[in-house]
Amino acid sequence: MEGDGGSEIKQWCLSQVKGAIDDDVTEADIISAVEFNHSGELLATGDRGGRIVIFQQEQESKTLAHSRGEYNVYSTFQSHEPEFDYLKSLEIEEKINKIRWLPQKNAAHFLLSTNDKTIKLWKISERDKRPEGYNLKEEDGRYKDPTSVTTLRVPVFQPMDLMVEASPRRVYANAHTYHINSISVNSDNETYLSADDLRINLWHLDFTDRSFNIVDIKPTNMEELTEVITASEFHPLQCNTFVYGSSKGSVRLCDMRAAALCDQHSKLFEEPEDPSARSFFSEIISSVSDVKFSHSGRYMMTRDYLTIKIWDLNMESQPVETYQVHEYLRSKLCSLYENDCIFDKFECCWSHDDSEVMTGSYNNFFRMFGRDGQAGVTLEASWESSSPRCPLRPWRVCAGSRRKEDEIGVDCLDFSRKILHTSWHPQDGIIAMATVNNLYIFQEKLN
Amino acid sequence: MSQEKMELDLDIPSALVQSDGHLRRSNSEPMINGLSDGSQVFQREVLRSRRNSTTLVNRPNMVPSSPVRVPSTRLQRIKQVKCLSLWKNKYKHERQAAMQMSQSWEESLSLSDNDFEKSSSSSPKRIDFVPVSPAPSPTRGIGKKQCFSPSLQILVSSNGLNPSPIPSPTRRFSRRSQSPINCIRPSILGPIKRKGEMEPESQPKRLFQGTTTMLSTETSHLPELSSCISPDLLDGSLSSVGSSSGSPAKMEGVSPSSSNSPFTPLQDLSPK
């Protein structure tokens, strides 16, 4: 195996696959967001049709030893609908861009979902009882003939099949001119931020008619625009700190205590560019597609097109760790620019103990890196070639167009099959990721 | 004269759309939010001094954010005139706004003099804007529950009796709003998807990008990409398909999928 001792590389097994089998994918079924909730019991996915499907983990299986519960559909609802901006004659897509869960405070679950323009707060609650025995209504809801009622009775609650209700509790609209790319719930559990290409707004969960603008990088003259905001997140522990990444590869950390408008960053994380490596596409591939704080709050991970970088928040000059995700694509940047794949925005995620990081790639590959200096492993999300409880075999990508067992040439990679959205269970060794229209769930093999 | 009129048309704010309540802004100075870019400059400075910087939707800028193919000369003309008369417009609009504001102030001030004294010295007065242009409220559907039965794996109505399918999203419209990254001026060394250079090669790409006509009802892919290579204004703009849109827009009114939840019908492919 790769790596030199230290901690072992964990083995991963395919646990579940959800979605349609056939290659002919309807547009609306393409998954655009994947997110575990804070306990890991629920897994939410959003798709381009504006729908959200929530899976719930079964209680620990008693029959299968060493196996975590499976995820089954718990709730599904239409979160966003296509809209039309009449003034600009533009369509607003219903595609779910991001889902973020709120920490659970009572029996109900809350999540924020957003499309390009509107954020919604959804309450997901269970109902397993209903009143029966009304005086004026039949059981099916029809009203009784009042003259036929001769006695009075008190309706009682009877158990019924579990029903999961999703109701929109808040709609936060009309605060973004440009497309929303990120939302992030604050650790104070009262506020959250939403970021579009040029602005970041701070909302209070209870108020939908106002939000504070805390970052505005729109230049007075749009022709001077050189970079846009690509991702943003609140610090997991400090409620005054947030970061945002830009299309130029820099990440800015802002402290809301310093000023009401955080246009001036408190820290700027930017790796100086290697002049010898500069190319035509340097700026595009340096664009930060995702930024995630570690659970500890000490580190921050950024994903650009070819690498993952881990930053210590105390050091702005350079990352402390850099992992090559698919360096073999560096020589292919020209054709990736031609087919627009160079603009793909990959997500990345931390393991529950911050010891590993994971991100997606092309050909339905995903990459796992242990942070203790290992080279990283390439695994494939494929239901055809994986069997249950059998650890995934690592792949190698070589030059050219060879293809043999466990090795594939870079020219054979399928760039239409990409894993952009990934999520790691917050407490356990379970990862979920979306290929074009399938949801894959992998579990760490327990020894 | 027609130019003047055109500017005003463009300057009508879409910002003041109404959502489930009035959009609020705490500001004691008469100021129109987002009428033109000039006013935006002014507004930024004012907002910096305010503790509460409520945001409203600001007007997009000189460069059109729609992928509508506008003849480039007309666009350039708009832009030039806008640049030159930026300040002029700003003050003109603010004068109009001031008149409107002063009328509403007079109404409220006529209640009692005490109120006036109090409000001028204390925190900024809130002004509720009446939306200038009606827009579809995105809050439709709020309060409507959607109920799902995990055991039956179907959607049910909230009284638990009849299944109510999720209305499948239908696409009726052709143009999708655009990210401003298409308007970025690239660095000298950066790659440029430019109309002039790409013209010969762009032809085969059009199959994937869709047509560049205004009525792109037939296309199914990336209308905004075509916009970034059309007007000369966006000369040298980067195309960033990935950042602004992941999904091509489907043009026909056919609903993409009538299945309510893609995961429920059988399709558990999990290895057993």
XYZ file of C-alpha atoms in Angstrom:
719
model
C 0.000 0.000 0.000
C 1.092 3.556 -0.316
C 2.321 5.370 2.720
C 5.123 4.661 5.081
C 3.786 3.282 8.315
C 2.229 5.881 10.529
C -1.459 5.225 10.716
C -2.849 2.715 8.295
C -4.754 3.807 5.313
C -8.295 3.009 6.083
C -10.206 0.695 3.854
C -13.491 1.762 2.400
C -16.413 -0.357 1.284
C -19.379 0.526 -0.819
C -22.418 0.564 1.390
C -25.276 1.907 -0.676
C -26.099 3.397 -4.030
C -29.234 5.392 -4.657
C -30.706 6.635 -7.875
C -31.483 5.607 -11.390
C -29.518 2.969 -13.187
C -29.904 4.027 -16.746
C -27.452 6.307 -18.392
C -30.143 8.545 -19.716
C -30.299 10.993 -16.880
C -33.054 13.503 -16.635
C -31.770 16.962 -15.950
C -33.800 17.418 -12.819
C -32.384 14.352 -11.142
C -28.809 15.527 -11.207
C -27.683 15.884 -7.618
C -26.323 19.299 -6.764
C -25.894 19.199 -2.982
C -25.053 16.559 -0.373
C -24.918 17.225 3.358
C -24.971 15.205 6.575
C -26.654 16.795 9.548
C -24.806 17.413 12.805
C -25.469 13.992 14.254
C -25.019 12.122 11.003
C -28.374 10.494 11.359
C -29.798 12.403 8.421
C -28.334 12.891 4.982
C -29.859 15.498 2.704
C -29.436 15.754 -1.040
C -30.611 18.480 -3.357
C -31.025 18.202 -7.077
C -31.382 20.400 -10.092
C -35.128 20.014 -10.037
C -35.260 21.912 -6.768
C -36.130 18.868 -4.714
C -34.594 17.747 -1.476
C -34.469 14.139 -0.395
C -33.523 13.295 3.164
C -32.250 9.896 4.160
C -32.294 8.593 7.687
C -29.898 6.109 9.098
C -31.388 2.991 10.552
C -30.575 2.051 14.041
C -27.445 0.008 14.288
C -28.042 -3.281 12.605
C -28.140 -6.180 14.986
C -27.944 -8.925 12.443
C -24.867 -7.747 10.662
C -22.018 -7.348 13.012
C -19.725 -4.391 12.587
C -22.086 -2.704 10.243
C -23.523 0.699 10.590
C -27.133 1.351 9.791
C -28.275 1.938 6.258
C -29.765 5.122 4.960
C -33.329 5.046 3.728
C -35.563 7.733 2.371
C -37.076 9.675 5.211
C -38.539 12.715 3.548
C -38.712 14.376 0.201
C -40.096 17.720 -0.777
C -39.929 20.430 -3.353
C -37.751 23.141 -1.945
C -37.453 25.628 -4.758
C -39.354 26.208 -7.929
C -38.232 27.830 -11.132
C -38.938 31.515 -11.163
C -38.813 34.272 -13.644
C -37.404 37.712 -13.112
C -39.686 39.773 -15.257
C -37.640 42.898 -15.043
C -34.504 41.385 -16.445
C -36.192 38.678 -18.464
C -34.150 36.031 -16.811
C -34.896 32.639 -15.531
C -34.007 31.795 -11.967
C -33.150 28.158 -11.705
C -34.519 26.005 -8.976
C -31.315 24.024 -8.675
C -30.320 23.583 -5.058
C -26.861 25.040 -4.668
C -26.249 24.348 -1.011
C -27.894 22.689 1.955
C -26.861 23.430 5.510
C -28.377 21.898 8.606
C -29.030 23.762 11.806
C -27.976 22.090 15.028
C -30.927 20.287 16.467
C -32.687 21.991 19.363
C -35.880 20.000 19.648
C -37.623 17.089 18.031
C -37.828 18.796 14.666
C -34.958 19.218 12.231
C -34.189 22.441 10.435
C -32.185 23.011 7.324
C -31.372 25.898 5.057
C -31.500 25.350 1.338
C -30.657 27.827 -1.349
C -30.878 28.237 -5.064
C -29.337 31.111 -6.974
C -31.443 33.790 -5.386
C -33.530 32.607 -2.468
C -32.718 30.848 0.785
C -35.350 28.901 2.627
C -35.518 27.518 6.119
C -37.302 24.183 6.241
C -38.674 22.442 9.272
C -38.816 18.698 9.077
C -40.958 17.139 11.735
C -42.549 13.809 12.368
C -46.098 13.053 13.021
C -47.208 9.650 14.139
C -50.538 10.395 15.733
C -53.669 11.965 14.511
C -56.946 12.869 16.071
C -59.847 10.631 15.327
C -63.426 10.729 16.338
C -64.543 14.167 15.333
C -68.102 15.054 15.958
C -68.812 16.937 12.771
C -66.543 15.234 10.283
C -66.264 11.748 8.959
C -62.920 10.063 9.042
C -62.249 10.950 5.444
C -62.919 14.613 6.041
C -66.391 14.945 4.699
C -68.741 16.853 6.847
C -71.518 14.958 8.504
C -75.084 15.911 8.237
C -75.566 17.878 11.435
C -78.934 16.382 12.074
C -77.410 12.933 12.250
C -75.248 13.827 15.207
C -76.870 12.635 18.361
C -74.035 12.316 20.837
C -70.873 14.169 21.717
C -67.496 12.621 22.015
C -63.985 13.840 22.523
C -61.603 13.115 19.667
C -58.642 11.035 20.711
C -55.200 10.700 19.237
C -54.626 7.426 17.550
C -51.330 6.185 16.235
C -50.845 6.307 12.520
C -48.135 5.569 10.034
C -45.218 7.838 10.511
C -45.490 10.912 8.401
C -42.651 13.341 7.900
C -43.714 16.893 7.258
C -41.573 19.488 5.623
C -42.787 23.029 5.940
C -41.060 26.209 4.881
C -40.645 28.366 7.953
C -38.758 31.275 6.460
C -38.025 32.533 3.008
C -35.072 34.885 2.716
C -35.396 36.536 -0.631
C -34.325 39.478 -2.696
C -31.016 40.126 -1.069
C -28.717 38.959 -3.808
C -28.200 40.399 -7.217
C -25.806 37.675 -8.238
C -25.901 33.941 -7.795
C -25.678 32.622 -4.284
C -22.813 30.174 -4.025
C -22.544 29.574 -0.277
C -24.505 29.612 2.918
C -23.058 28.975 6.343
C -24.741 28.789 9.727
C -22.982 30.619 12.517
C -21.948 28.881 15.701
C -24.223 31.235 17.615
C -27.123 29.406 15.988
C -28.898 32.681 15.419
C -27.327 34.042 12.300
C -26.050 32.772 9.019
C -24.292 34.191 6.020
C -25.067 33.927 2.344
C -22.505 34.741 -0.301
C -22.900 35.541 -3.943
C -20.296 36.493 -6.480
C -19.685 39.933 -5.093
C -21.353 40.262 -1.726
C -21.806 38.471 1.537
C -24.894 39.082 3.626
C -25.520 38.298 7.254
C -28.995 37.176 8.220
C -30.759 36.497 11.441
C -32.702 33.285 11.169
C -35.832 34.905 12.500
C -35.975 37.850 10.163
C -36.577 37.564 6.486
C -37.121 41.165 5.567
C -33.636 42.410 6.204
C -30.068 41.338 6.083
C -26.787 43.069 6.709
C -24.225 43.345 4.014
C -20.854 42.540 5.516
C -18.646 42.131 2.477
C -18.985 43.968 -0.790
C -16.263 43.624 -3.351
C -18.155 45.145 -6.192
C -16.006 47.876 -7.699
C -17.578 51.174 -8.576
C -16.593 50.570 -12.146
C -17.467 47.078 -13.189
C -14.713 47.069 -15.708
C -12.255 46.970 -12.869
C -13.673 43.737 -11.588
C -10.933 41.190 -11.304
C -12.138 38.611 -8.873
C -15.339 37.219 -7.427
C -16.249 35.431 -4.238
C -16.442 31.720 -4.766
C -17.035 30.182 -1.336
C -17.591 31.335 2.215
C -17.909 29.784 5.643
C -18.235 30.723 9.262
C -15.675 29.553 11.777
C -17.051 26.531 13.636
C -16.344 27.936 17.076
C -15.800 31.679 16.842
C -19.000 33.386 15.914
C -17.246 36.543 14.770
C -14.955 34.941 12.208
C -15.632 33.886 8.671
C -13.609 33.300 5.533
C -14.272 33.703 1.869
C -12.350 32.389 -1.074
C -11.899 34.162 -4.367
C -11.507 33.268 -7.991
C -7.899 34.381 -7.824
C -6.918 31.753 -5.316
C -6.780 33.831 -2.176
C -8.777 33.351 0.990
C -9.639 36.215 3.284
C -10.494 35.854 6.912
C -12.681 38.557 8.370
C -13.550 39.463 11.920
C -16.963 41.020 12.360
C -15.853 42.726 15.526
C -13.446 44.900 13.605
C -16.009 46.719 11.523
C -19.567 46.542 10.363
C -18.357 46.208 6.808
C -15.642 43.626 6.500
C -14.249 44.713 3.169
C -10.874 44.922 4.842
C -9.730 41.453 5.660
C -8.114 40.536 8.912
C -5.992 37.848 7.311
C -5.149 37.079 3.743
C -4.152 33.546 2.896
C -2.384 33.492 -0.387
C 0.387 31.295 -1.590
C 2.905 33.188 -3.639
C 2.855 31.981 -7.165
C 5.780 30.100 -8.549
C 6.783 32.184 -11.553
C 8.205 29.205 -13.357
C 4.918 27.374 -13.167
C 2.874 30.232 -14.490
C 0.793 29.358 -17.468
C -2.067 30.556 -19.481
C -4.499 28.934 -17.090
C -2.829 29.712 -13.791
C -5.481 32.018 -12.580
C -8.392 29.816 -13.535
C -7.033 26.749 -11.828
C -6.162 28.689 -8.715
C -9.784 29.675 -8.173
C -10.964 28.402 -4.808
C -13.937 26.142 -5.357
C -14.520 25.239 -1.727
C -13.272 26.303 1.676
C -13.877 24.304 4.846
C -12.743 24.799 8.400
C -11.524 21.793 10.304
C -13.698 20.613 13.155
C -11.123 21.879 15.598
C -11.209 25.348 14.095
C -7.466 25.509 13.889
C -7.104 24.665 10.224
C -8.801 25.512 6.993
C -8.862 23.534 3.765
C -9.178 25.040 0.320
C -9.835 23.228 -2.915
C -8.711 24.576 -6.211
C -8.781 22.784 -9.501
C -5.757 20.580 -9.035
C -4.920 20.629 -5.352
C -6.128 20.610 -1.799
C -4.341 22.979 0.543
C -4.503 22.917 4.282
C -3.825 26.189 6.031
C -3.003 26.878 9.612
C -5.065 29.922 10.521
C -2.051 31.358 12.247
C 0.055 31.370 9.123
C -1.009 33.317 6.082
C 2.041 33.029 3.929
C 1.628 29.485 2.721
C -0.354 26.351 3.378
C 1.006 23.805 5.796
C 0.028 20.909 3.582
C -0.664 20.570 -0.110
C -2.136 17.499 -1.746
C -2.209 16.871 -5.463
C -5.625 15.672 -6.438
C -5.086 14.945 -10.104
C -1.783 16.411 -11.157
C -1.911 14.375 -14.356
C -4.454 16.881 -15.623
C -1.992 19.726 -15.634
C -0.857 18.863 -19.114
C -4.455 18.599 -20.256
C -5.581 22.026 -19.169
C -6.054 23.203 -22.701
C -8.607 20.580 -23.599
C -10.238 20.918 -20.190
C -10.649 24.575 -20.953
C -12.197 23.712 -24.276
C -14.817 21.457 -22.756
C -15.334 23.792 -19.803
C -14.355 21.178 -17.271
C -11.730 23.550 -15.970
C -14.532 25.515 -14.361
C -15.896 22.589 -12.373
C -16.249 23.368 -8.706
C -15.251 20.463 -6.525
C -16.084 20.269 -2.860
C -13.859 18.837 -0.182
C -14.445 17.594 3.326
C -12.693 16.742 6.557
C -12.997 13.488 8.397
C -14.701 13.632 11.760
C -11.390 13.746 13.600
C -9.650 15.987 11.028
C -7.129 13.264 10.315
C -8.142 12.771 6.704
C -9.507 14.843 3.876
C -11.417 13.805 0.826
C -12.432 15.288 -2.474
C -13.846 14.198 -5.812
C -12.321 13.957 -9.245
C -13.261 12.758 -12.727
C -14.162 9.321 -13.988
C -16.123 8.906 -10.757
C -12.886 8.787 -8.840
C -12.456 10.323 -5.440
C -9.320 10.989 -3.514
C -8.614 10.390 0.157
C -5.587 11.841 1.902
C -4.356 10.980 5.341
C -2.777 14.011 6.870
C 0.231 12.251 8.177
C 2.173 12.556 5.006
C 0.775 9.751 2.948
C 0.478 9.948 -0.768
C -3.244 9.593 -0.916
C -5.421 6.998 -2.536
C -7.702 7.043 -5.561
C -10.949 5.136 -5.257
C -13.825 4.735 -7.640
C -17.511 5.181 -7.065
C -19.001 2.468 -9.190
C -21.740 0.074 -8.289
C -20.856 -2.252 -11.094
C -17.389 -3.000 -9.947
C -17.829 -3.003 -6.210
C -19.207 -5.675 -3.968
C -20.470 -5.183 -0.478
C -18.112 -5.361 2.439
C -15.289 -5.715 0.022
C -12.736 -2.966 0.328
C -12.377 -0.735 -2.693
C -9.294 -1.263 -4.737
C -7.188 1.783 -5.338
C -6.621 3.014 -8.857
C -3.621 4.514 -10.505
C -3.728 6.950 -13.335
C -0.916 6.784 -15.805
C -0.074 8.659 -18.921
C -1.415 7.716 -22.267
C -4.347 5.511 -22.967
C -3.541 2.212 -21.446
C -6.098 0.450 -19.420
C -5.516 -2.552 -17.290
C -6.500 -3.773 -13.929
C -6.244 -1.009 -11.349
C -4.623 1.317 -13.807
C -6.114 3.670 -16.321
C -4.576 6.030 -18.791
C -5.371 9.688 -18.472
C -6.751 9.741 -22.001
C -9.360 7.160 -21.059
C -10.835 9.197 -18.247
C -14.461 10.073 -18.587
C -14.804 13.769 -17.829
C -18.549 13.695 -17.875
C -18.560 11.540 -14.786
C -17.375 13.741 -11.994
C -17.848 13.823 -8.260
C -18.382 17.424 -7.237
C -20.394 17.071 -4.044
C -19.160 15.157 -1.060
C -19.920 15.009 2.639
C -18.336 13.198 5.560
C -20.329 11.907 8.505
C -19.575 14.197 11.454
C -18.871 11.422 13.907
C -18.171 8.267 12.009
C -16.387 6.755 9.086
C -19.134 7.202 6.548
C -18.873 9.306 3.424
C -21.524 10.270 0.934
C -20.931 11.598 -2.526
C -22.851 12.309 -5.657
C -21.969 11.195 -9.126
C -24.124 12.703 -11.829
C -27.364 11.232 -10.611
C -26.447 8.610 -8.093
C -25.747 8.943 -4.426
C -22.979 6.717 -3.099
C -22.454 5.927 0.544
C -19.214 4.319 1.650
C -18.324 3.008 5.047
C -14.990 2.553 6.624
C -14.206 -1.072 7.052
C -14.128 -1.978 10.693
C -11.626 -4.577 11.642
C -34.019 62.522 -25.827
C -34.559 58.894 -26.543
C -31.208 58.207 -24.991
C -32.225 59.968 -21.869
C -35.369 57.954 -21.776
C -33.420 54.778 -22.248
C -31.227 55.509 -19.299
C -34.177 56.085 -17.094
C -35.672 52.846 -18.186
C -32.565 51.000 -17.268
C -32.373 52.838 -14.030
C -35.668 51.732 -12.695
C -34.732 49.723 -9.700
C -35.692 46.174 -9.502
C -34.408 46.364 -6.006
C -37.585 47.359 -4.381
C -39.443 44.185 -4.803
C -41.680 43.172 -2.086
C -41.232 40.006 -0.254
C -43.301 38.805 2.593
C -42.873 42.146 4.324
C -41.590 45.525 3.493
C -37.924 45.810 2.884
C -36.502 47.985 5.538
C -33.564 50.225 5.617
C -32.579 52.353 8.504
C -31.359 55.612 7.111
C -32.363 59.097 7.843
C -31.151 60.589 4.622
C -33.281 60.651 1.574
C -31.614 58.319 -0.758
C -32.695 56.039 -3.460
C -31.135 52.709 -3.192
C -29.629 51.344 -6.290
C -31.067 53.555 -8.935
C -27.814 53.936 -10.737
C -24.257 53.063 -10.158
C -23.419 56.590 -9.263
C -25.799 56.467 -6.388
C -24.273 53.240 -5.357
C -20.929 54.914 -4.796
C -22.582 57.490 -2.659
C -24.589 54.911 -0.874
C -21.571 52.867 0.068
C -19.997 55.768 1.827
C -23.132 56.493 3.725
C -23.579 52.902 4.705
C -20.115 52.735 6.125
C -21.055 55.220 8.753
C -24.126 53.325 9.705
C -24.245 50.532 12.120
C -27.088 48.875 10.296
C -26.254 48.290 6.729
C -29.332 46.647 5.520
C -28.989 45.310 2.091
C -31.427 45.538 -0.659
C -31.007 44.179 -4.053
C -28.806 46.556 -5.912
C -29.085 47.314 -9.485
C -26.766 45.472 -11.695
C -24.441 47.643 -13.498
C -23.662 48.979 -16.825
C -22.812 45.651 -18.243
C -26.007 43.782 -18.771
C -26.286 40.688 -16.745
C -28.631 39.038 -19.107
C -27.388 37.009 -21.973
C -29.634 38.970 -24.254
C -27.874 39.790 -27.418
C -27.992 43.529 -27.611
C -26.295 45.169 -30.539
C -22.910 46.158 -29.261
C -22.964 49.691 -30.565
C -26.131 50.465 -28.716
C -24.684 48.977 -25.597
C -21.534 50.972 -25.897
C -23.515 54.088 -26.342
C -25.531 53.359 -23.252
C -22.392 52.742 -21.321
C -20.666 55.899 -22.428
C -23.605 58.066 -21.747
C -24.113 56.432 -18.414
C -20.516 57.049 -17.435
C -20.653 60.670 -18.361
C -23.942 61.458 -16.813
C -23.558 59.263 -13.797
C -23.354 62.088 -11.376
C -26.009 64.043 -13.143
C -28.455 61.185 -12.911
C -27.651 60.502 -9.366
C -28.501 63.967 -8.281
C -31.572 64.064 -10.461
C -32.933 60.922 -8.916
C -32.055 61.986 -5.483
C -33.865 65.249 -5.971
C -36.949 63.355 -7.028
C -36.562 61.036 -4.148
C -36.061 63.904 -1.811
C -39.327 65.359 -2.924
C -41.052 62.075 -2.353
C -39.414 61.681 0.979
C -40.194 65.142 2.118
C -43.835 64.586 1.354
C -43.965 61.485 3.409
C -41.977 63.142 6.133
C -44.414 65.996 6.246
C -47.235 63.600 6.687
C -45.630 61.886 9.560
C -44.272 65.025 11.077
C -47.645 66.641 11.139
C -48.719 64.324 13.883
C -46.899 66.086 16.623
C -43.912 68.291 17.033
C -42.603 66.171 19.812
C -42.133 63.303 17.504
C -40.082 65.413 15.198
C -37.770 66.480 17.937
C -37.290 62.991 19.080
C -36.731 61.454 15.729
C -34.208 63.933 14.519
C -31.916 63.408 17.421
C -32.284 59.743 17.968
C -31.648 56.775 15.761
C -32.273 57.029 12.060
C -35.828 56.917 10.980
C -36.962 53.902 9.103
C -38.490 54.384 5.763
C -40.605 51.749 4.200
C -40.334 51.645 0.482
C -43.174 50.914 -1.773
C -41.937 48.661 -4.488
C -41.676 50.358 -7.811
C -42.143 47.300 -9.893
C -44.152 44.337 -8.887
C -42.346 41.084 -8.957
C -43.519 37.590 -8.281
C -43.235 36.947 -4.631
C -40.866 34.124 -3.966
C -42.701 33.387 -0.802
C -45.531 31.577 -2.395
C -45.799 28.246 -0.873
C -44.700 29.379 2.514
C -46.689 27.620 5.143
C -47.637 24.842 2.821
C -46.535 21.570 4.209
C -45.303 18.691 2.189
C -45.761 15.383 3.874
C -43.989 12.172 3.120
C -44.611 8.731 4.449
C -41.400 6.756 4.852
C -43.254 3.492 5.180
C -45.254 3.948 2.027
C -42.468 5.892 0.360
C -44.896 8.283 -1.212
C -45.997 11.778 -0.643
C -49.216 12.214 1.219
C -51.415 15.148 1.921
C -51.143 16.673 5.332
C -54.196 15.002 6.701
C -52.635 11.746 5.789
C -55.232 10.582 3.383
C -54.535 11.264 -0.240
C -51.232 11.183 -1.986
C -50.276 14.531 -3.426
C -47.482 14.369 -5.920
C -44.859 17.010 -5.996
C -45.620 19.228 -8.937
C -42.842 18.552 -11.344
C -40.812 21.578 -12.182
C -41.508 22.798 -15.647
C -39.196 24.977 -17.508
C -40.864 27.654 -19.457
C -38.196 30.199 -19.909
C -35.157 30.463 -21.964
C -32.665 32.828 -20.478
C -30.743 32.418 -17.330
C -29.160 35.130 -15.310
C -25.460 35.485 -15.518
C -22.628 35.656 -13.102
C -20.504 38.785 -13.222
C -17.409 36.677 -13.576
C -18.154 36.829 -17.241
C -17.412 40.493 -17.051
C -14.033 40.192 -15.459
C -11.247 41.774 -17.296
C -8.592 39.114 -17.453
C -4.934 39.533 -16.831
C -2.609 39.871 -19.758
C -1.446 36.347 -19.432
C -4.789 34.896 -18.633
C -6.756 32.912 -21.087
C -9.427 34.746 -22.872
C -12.457 33.460 -24.572
C -12.835 36.267 -26.995
C -15.192 36.615 -29.825
C -12.643 37.580 -32.410
C -10.215 34.821 -31.719
C -12.643 32.101 -31.014
C -14.929 32.726 -33.895
C -13.652 29.970 -36.127
C -13.436 27.486 -33.314
C -16.627 28.468 -31.669
C -18.721 26.941 -34.344
C -18.336 23.332 -33.275
C -18.639 24.411 -29.683
C -22.016 25.853 -30.372
C -23.490 22.451 -30.313
C -22.854 22.416 -26.632
C -23.359 26.048 -25.939
C -26.544 26.685 -27.710
C -27.327 29.419 -30.117
C -26.727 33.021 -29.533
C -30.061 34.299 -30.652
C -32.274 36.180 -28.338
C -35.084 33.757 -28.541
C -33.105 30.770 -27.574
C -36.104 28.613 -27.039
C -34.634 25.745 -28.908
C -31.362 25.570 -27.119
C -30.726 23.506 -24.151
C -27.282 24.522 -23.106
C -25.571 27.408 -21.532
C -27.131 30.507 -22.984
C -24.942 32.662 -20.831
C -21.817 31.343 -22.401
C -22.935 32.709 -25.713
C -23.442 36.074 -24.170
C -19.899 36.322 -23.042
C -18.619 36.037 -26.526
C -21.114 38.316 -28.128
C -21.005 41.952 -27.198
C -17.772 43.817 -27.552
C -18.205 45.156 -24.094
C -17.494 41.799 -22.691
C -14.455 41.625 -24.825
C -11.898 39.659 -23.073
C -14.225 38.360 -20.469
C -13.630 35.046 -18.952
C -16.209 32.456 -19.409
C -16.943 30.593 -16.296
C -19.575 28.126 -16.969
C -18.878 26.167 -13.911
C -19.018 28.969 -11.470
C -22.283 30.447 -12.436
C -24.276 27.642 -13.766
C -23.962 24.020 -13.502
C -26.992 23.137 -15.412
C -28.062 23.805 -18.918
C -31.542 25.137 -19.107
C -34.060 22.975 -20.730
C -36.222 24.986 -22.988
C -39.298 23.064 -23.814
C -42.148 23.074 -21.456
C -41.639 19.418 -20.807
C -41.199 18.673 -17.206
C -37.838 17.134 -16.589
C -39.099 14.353 -14.479
C -42.442 13.496 -13.147
C -41.051 11.170 -10.580
C -41.457 12.756 -7.264
C -38.351 11.592 -5.629
C -35.596 10.115 -7.660
C -34.636 7.701 -4.974
C -37.814 6.041 -4.019
C -38.871 3.937 -6.951
C -37.041 0.755 -6.394
C -33.736 2.147 -7.305
C -31.733 1.042 -4.403
C -28.723 -0.336 -6.108
C -26.962 -1.040 -2.906
C -24.999 -4.211 -2.886
C -26.833 -6.721 -0.805
